Amino acid sequence: MQTAYYILVLLLFLFSVLPKIPSQHWIFRVPDFGKIQVTIIAAFVFFSAFLIQDKIPHFWYYQAFLLFLLIYHSLILIKYTPLYKINKHKPGKNSSEKIHFISANVYQFNKDYQRFIHLINDCKPEMFLTMESNGSWENALTVLEKDYPFHHKVTLENTYGMHFYSKIKIEQSTTHFFVADDIPTIEAHLKTDDGYKFVFFGVHPPPPSPTEEETSKERDGDLLSTAKRVRQIEKPVIVVGDFNNVAWSKSSILFRKTSELIDPRIGRALVSTFHAKYRLFRFPIDLMFHSEEIFIEDLKTLDNFGSDHLPVFCEFFIDHKNDEQESQIETADFQEKAEAEEMILEGKKESSEREKIATED
């Protein structure tokens, strides 16, 4: 027990310190994903240690350190719970009708197409976005096109294909390849039947990991390029997708400040999505951000349909004349803007060895 205590304290220290090191190598970026688990384990180790207190020299020094870690991580995570109070907003006379969307990383090698189709038919969102959708998924989803006559398809076999389907009219849509010619971002301009215009971005940058990209350079460059593009748009904006990032990471905060968008998880819930099969090792990496004219009514995960990600469901409305969310917007200062530009350039320079046609390991 004594040895286990020392090992756990050391691991908790490493997982807390490594994300603070300004390197984009996966060794330093991946530990940020586990902040929820680090907090839970820190609490478990802290309270369990009292059972072996007499066997641990300098016991209170270790406990004080664990208590510091527990408080530090909790203060960050509490923002993503209902305990962190934010103002709730109700639709007014200038509001649009309620709009719903589903965002889902379908997992390219998941062949259970019908479960996802049932999910869409049951929830009946006005829009849905699929990621990792290849030609087989595109063929399977054609049965939904009678209900979703507007779509934008980027069919790839490298696990970065994306498909956007909508009942709301798409007036214009574009595929961006901000940092690499095989990593798309969808930009769709929509107009509702009641005359409200908004822009939907679908993103899915590559993750830093020992099995995929060695660094987060492409991910960060892609997301910050999207943030810059958002700032050029004068309509309400939603950015949705598998960010392969967590909301509290430095690059996510820089994305939020650069884009001047709002994180709807704050004051609501973590909405953890990956890995769908392992509840105790689940991270909130399927994110969304929105402009101040968009008001979130509901944000939650839905049941697993066979993917390694849980789908995300959102209900929102648009109100151009309500400025009550303006105080939630943070802007990047000069140094942060320069840092964002540097990360975009690094992302574009980064070379990758991704296969054009991915195979399941």
mmCIF file of N, CA, C and O in Angstrom, residues 216-256:
data_model
loop_
_atom_site.group_PDB
_atom_site.id
_atom_site.type_symbol
_atom_site.label_atom_id
_atom_site.label_comp_id
_atom_site.label_asym_id
_atom_site.label_seq_id
_atom_site.Cartn_x
_atom_site.Cartn_y
_atom_site.Cartn_z
ATOM 1 N N SER A 216 0.458 18.109 -31.635
ATOM 2 C CA SER A 216 -0.861 18.720 -31.813
ATOM 3 C C SER A 216 -0.817 19.866 -32.823
ATOM 4 O O SER A 216 -1.768 20.643 -32.907
ATOM 5 N N LYS A 217 0.255 19.978 -33.588
ATOM 6 C CA LYS A 217 0.423 21.147 -34.470
ATOM 7 C C LYS A 217 -0.681 21.243 -35.515
ATOM 8 O O LYS A 217 -1.225 22.326 -35.748
ATOM 9 N N GLU A 218 -0.999 20.123 -36.173
ATOM 10 C CA GLU A 218 -2.072 20.174 -37.178
ATOM 11 C C GLU A 218 -3.418 20.465 -36.525
ATOM 12 O O GLU A 218 -4.206 21.258 -37.040
ATOM 13 N N ARG A 219 -3.694 19.807 -35.414
ATOM 14 C CA ARG A 219 -4.959 20.052 -34.709
ATOM 15 C C ARG A 219 -5.098 21.514 -34.336
ATOM 16 O O ARG A 219 -6.115 22.153 -34.637
ATOM 17 N N ASP A 220 -4.089 22.056 -33.684
ATOM 18 C CA ASP A 220 -4.165 23.435 -33.210
ATOM 19 C C ASP A 220 -4.224 24.416 -34.372
ATOM 20 O O ASP A 220 -4.991 25.392 -34.338
ATOM 21 N N GLY A 221 -3.427 24.157 -35.400
ATOM 22 C CA GLY A 221 -3.440 25.044 -36.564
ATOM 23 C C GLY A 221 -4.774 25.034 -37.279
ATOM 24 O O GLY A 221 -5.269 26.077 -37.715
ATOM 25 N N ASP A 222 -5.383 23.861 -37.388
ATOM 26 C CA ASP A 222 -6.682 23.739 -38.051
ATOM 27 C C ASP A 222 -7.767 24.469 -37.263
ATOM 28 O O ASP A 222 -8.576 25.220 -37.837
ATOM 29 N N LEU A 223 -7.795 24.255 -35.950
ATOM 30 C CA LEU A 223 -8.820 24.896 -35.120
ATOM 31 C C LEU A 223 -8.657 26.414 -35.102
ATOM 32 O O LEU A 223 -9.649 27.158 -35.185
ATOM 33 N N LEU A 224 -7.434 26.888 -35.011
ATOM 34 C CA LEU A 224 -7.222 28.336 -34.957
ATOM 35 C C LEU A 224 -7.460 28.987 -36.320
ATOM 36 O O LEU A 224 -7.871 30.150 -36.388
ATOM 37 N N SER A 225 -7.242 28.243 -37.400
ATOM 38 C CA SER A 225 -7.619 28.751 -38.734
ATOM 39 C C SER A 225 -9.131 28.914 -38.823
ATOM 40 O O SER A 225 -9.632 29.900 -39.386
ATOM 41 N N THR A 226 -9.860 27.948 -38.274
ATOM 42 C CA THR A 226 -11.324 28.053 -38.224
ATOM 43 C C THR A 226 -11.733 29.263 -37.405
ATOM 44 O O THR A 226 -12.647 30.009 -37.785
ATOM 45 N N ALA A 227 -11.053 29.478 -36.273
ATOM 46 C CA ALA A 227 -11.368 30.626 -35.415
ATOM 47 C C ALA A 227 -11.179 31.940 -36.164
ATOM 48 O O ALA A 227 -12.005 32.861 -36.047
ATOM 49 N N LYS A 228 -10.103 32.040 -36.944
ATOM 50 C CA LYS A 228 -9.867 33.257 -37.734
ATOM 51 C C LYS A 228 -10.967 33.447 -38.772
ATOM 52 O O LYS A 228 -11.436 34.576 -38.996
ATOM 53 N N ARG A 229 -11.385 32.368 -39.408
ATOM 54 C CA ARG A 229 -12.450 32.451 -40.407
ATOM 55 C C ARG A 229 -13.762 32.899 -39.762
ATOM 56 O O ARG A 229 -14.503 33.710 -40.331
ATOM 57 N N VAL A 230 -14.032 32.400 -38.557
ATOM 58 C CA VAL A 230 -15.247 32.791 -37.835
ATOM 59 C C VAL A 230 -15.290 34.298 -37.617
ATOM 60 O O VAL A 230 -16.358 34.921 -37.754
ATOM 61 N N ARG A 231 -14.159 34.887 -37.301
ATOM 62 C CA ARG A 231 -14.115 36.324 -37.022
ATOM 63 C C ARG A 231 -14.437 37.162 -38.257
ATOM 64 O O ARG A 231 -14.752 38.347 -38.149
ATOM 65 N N GLN A 232 -14.364 36.567 -39.443
ATOM 66 C CA GLN A 232 -14.667 37.295 -40.676
ATOM 67 C C GLN A 232 -16.150 37.285 -41.011
ATOM 68 O O GLN A 232 -16.582 37.952 -41.952
ATOM 69 N N ILE A 233 -16.930 36.534 -40.249
ATOM 70 C CA ILE A 233 -18.348 36.336 -40.550
ATOM 71 C C ILE A 233 -19.204 37.193 -39.630
ATOM 72 O O ILE A 233 -18.966 37.243 -38.418
ATOM 73 N N GLU A 234 -20.189 37.857 -40.176
ATOM 74 C CA GLU A 234 -21.038 38.755 -39.398
ATOM 75 C C GLU A 234 -22.396 38.156 -39.072
ATOM 76 O O GLU A 234 -23.303 38.867 -38.653
ATOM 77 N N LYS A 235 -22.544 36.868 -39.257
ATOM 78 C CA LYS A 235 -23.781 36.160 -38.910
ATOM 79 C C LYS A 235 -23.549 35.351 -37.628
ATOM 80 O O LYS A 235 -22.398 35.113 -37.239
ATOM 81 N N PRO A 236 -24.623 34.901 -36.983
ATOM 82 C CA PRO A 236 -24.456 33.964 -35.873
ATOM 83 C C PRO A 236 -23.728 32.703 -36.351
ATOM 84 O O PRO A 236 -23.953 32.231 -37.464
ATOM 85 N N VAL A 237 -22.873 32.175 -35.488
ATOM 86 C CA VAL A 237 -22.019 31.052 -35.872
ATOM 87 C C VAL A 237 -22.063 29.957 -34.811
ATOM 88 O O VAL A 237 -22.093 30.231 -33.611
ATOM 89 N N ILE A 238 -22.046 28.709 -35.296
ATOM 90 C CA ILE A 238 -21.847 27.546 -34.435
ATOM 91 C C ILE A 238 -20.683 26.747 -35.013
ATOM 92 O O ILE A 238 -20.632 26.514 -36.227
ATOM 93 N N VAL A 239 -19.747 26.355 -34.160
ATOM 94 C CA VAL A 239 -18.652 25.467 -34.565
ATOM 95 C C VAL A 239 -18.811 24.170 -33.785
ATOM 96 O O VAL A 239 -18.846 24.178 -32.557
ATOM 97 N N VAL A 240 -18.909 23.062 -34.517
ATOM 98 C CA VAL A 240 -19.260 21.776 -33.921
ATOM 99 C C VAL A 240 -18.329 20.695 -34.454
ATOM 100 O O VAL A 240 -17.897 20.768 -35.607
ATOM 101 N N GLY A 241 -18.040 19.699 -33.626
ATOM 102 C CA GLY A 241 -17.326 18.549 -34.141
ATOM 103 C C GLY A 241 -16.493 17.830 -33.107
ATOM 104 O O GLY A 241 -16.522 18.137 -31.915
ATOM 105 N N ASP A 242 -15.739 16.864 -33.601
ATOM 106 C CA ASP A 242 -14.768 16.144 -32.781
ATOM 107 C C ASP A 242 -13.488 16.965 -32.798
ATOM 108 O O ASP A 242 -12.680 16.859 -33.718
ATOM 109 N N PHE A 243 -13.306 17.778 -31.764
ATOM 110 C CA PHE A 243 -12.154 18.673 -31.695
ATOM 111 C C PHE A 243 -10.871 17.917 -31.353
ATOM 112 O O PHE A 243 -9.784 18.463 -31.482
ATOM 113 N N ASN A 244 -11.001 16.672 -30.877
ATOM 114 C CA ASN A 244 -9.840 15.956 -30.346
ATOM 115 C C ASN A 244 -9.069 16.837 -29.371
ATOM 116 O O ASN A 244 -7.835 16.895 -29.376
ATOM 117 N N ASN A 245 -9.832 17.515 -28.547
ATOM 118 C CA ASN A 245 -9.293 18.462 -27.578
ATOM 119 C C ASN A 245 -10.303 18.592 -26.451
ATOM 120 O O ASN A 245 -11.469 18.212 -26.610
ATOM 121 N N VAL A 246 -9.881 19.117 -25.338
ATOM 122 C CA VAL A 246 -10.783 19.360 -24.214
ATOM 123 C C VAL A 246 -10.933 20.866 -24.008
ATOM 124 O O VAL A 246 -10.050 21.638 -24.344
ATOM 125 N N ALA A 247 -12.054 21.267 -23.446
ATOM 126 C CA ALA A 247 -12.406 22.680 -23.379
ATOM 127 C C ALA A 247 -11.450 23.503 -22.531
ATOM 128 O O ALA A 247 -11.318 24.704 -22.735
ATOM 129 N N TRP A 248 -10.782 22.866 -21.545
ATOM 130 C CA TRP A 248 -9.925 23.620 -20.624
ATOM 131 C C TRP A 248 -8.472 23.685 -21.081
ATOM 132 O O TRP A 248 -7.634 24.276 -20.410
ATOM 133 N N SER A 249 -8.139 23.054 -22.205
ATOM 134 C CA SER A 249 -6.752 23.091 -22.674
ATOM 135 C C SER A 249 -6.387 24.492 -23.151
ATOM 136 O O SER A 249 -7.253 25.299 -23.518
ATOM 137 N N LYS A 250 -5.108 24.763 -23.187
ATOM 138 C CA LYS A 250 -4.628 26.074 -23.615
ATOM 139 C C LYS A 250 -5.067 26.394 -25.044
ATOM 140 O O LYS A 250 -5.507 27.516 -25.337
ATOM 141 N N SER A 251 -4.989 25.400 -25.944
ATOM 142 C CA SER A 251 -5.355 25.669 -27.337
ATOM 143 C C SER A 251 -6.855 25.861 -27.502
ATOM 144 O O SER A 251 -7.294 26.639 -28.360
ATOM 145 N N SER A 252 -7.673 25.179 -26.690
ATOM 146 C CA SER A 252 -9.125 25.399 -26.748
ATOM 147 C C SER A 252 -9.483 26.795 -26.256
ATOM 148 O O SER A 252 -10.348 27.467 -26.829
ATOM 149 N N ILE A 253 -8.840 27.218 -25.198
ATOM 150 C CA ILE A 253 -9.091 28.572 -24.675
ATOM 151 C C ILE A 253 -8.652 29.611 -25.694
ATOM 152 O O ILE A 253 -9.334 30.620 -25.915
ATOM 153 N N LEU A 254 -7.511 29.351 -26.362
ATOM 154 C CA LEU A 254 -7.045 30.268 -27.397
ATOM 155 C C LEU A 254 -8.018 30.280 -28.576
ATOM 156 O O LEU A 254 -8.287 31.343 -29.157
ATOM 157 N N PHE A 255 -8.572 29.115 -28.925
ATOM 158 C CA PHE A 255 -9.595 29.056 -29.976
ATOM 159 C C PHE A 255 -10.804 29.902 -29.578
ATOM 160 O O PHE A 255 -11.321 30.683 -30.388
ATOM 161 N N ARG A 256 -11.265 29.745 -28.351
ATOM 162 C CA ARG A 256 -12.451 30.475 -27.889
ATOM 163 C C ARG A 256 -12.211 31.983 -27.912
ATOM 164 O O ARG A 256 -13.084 32.755 -28.329
#
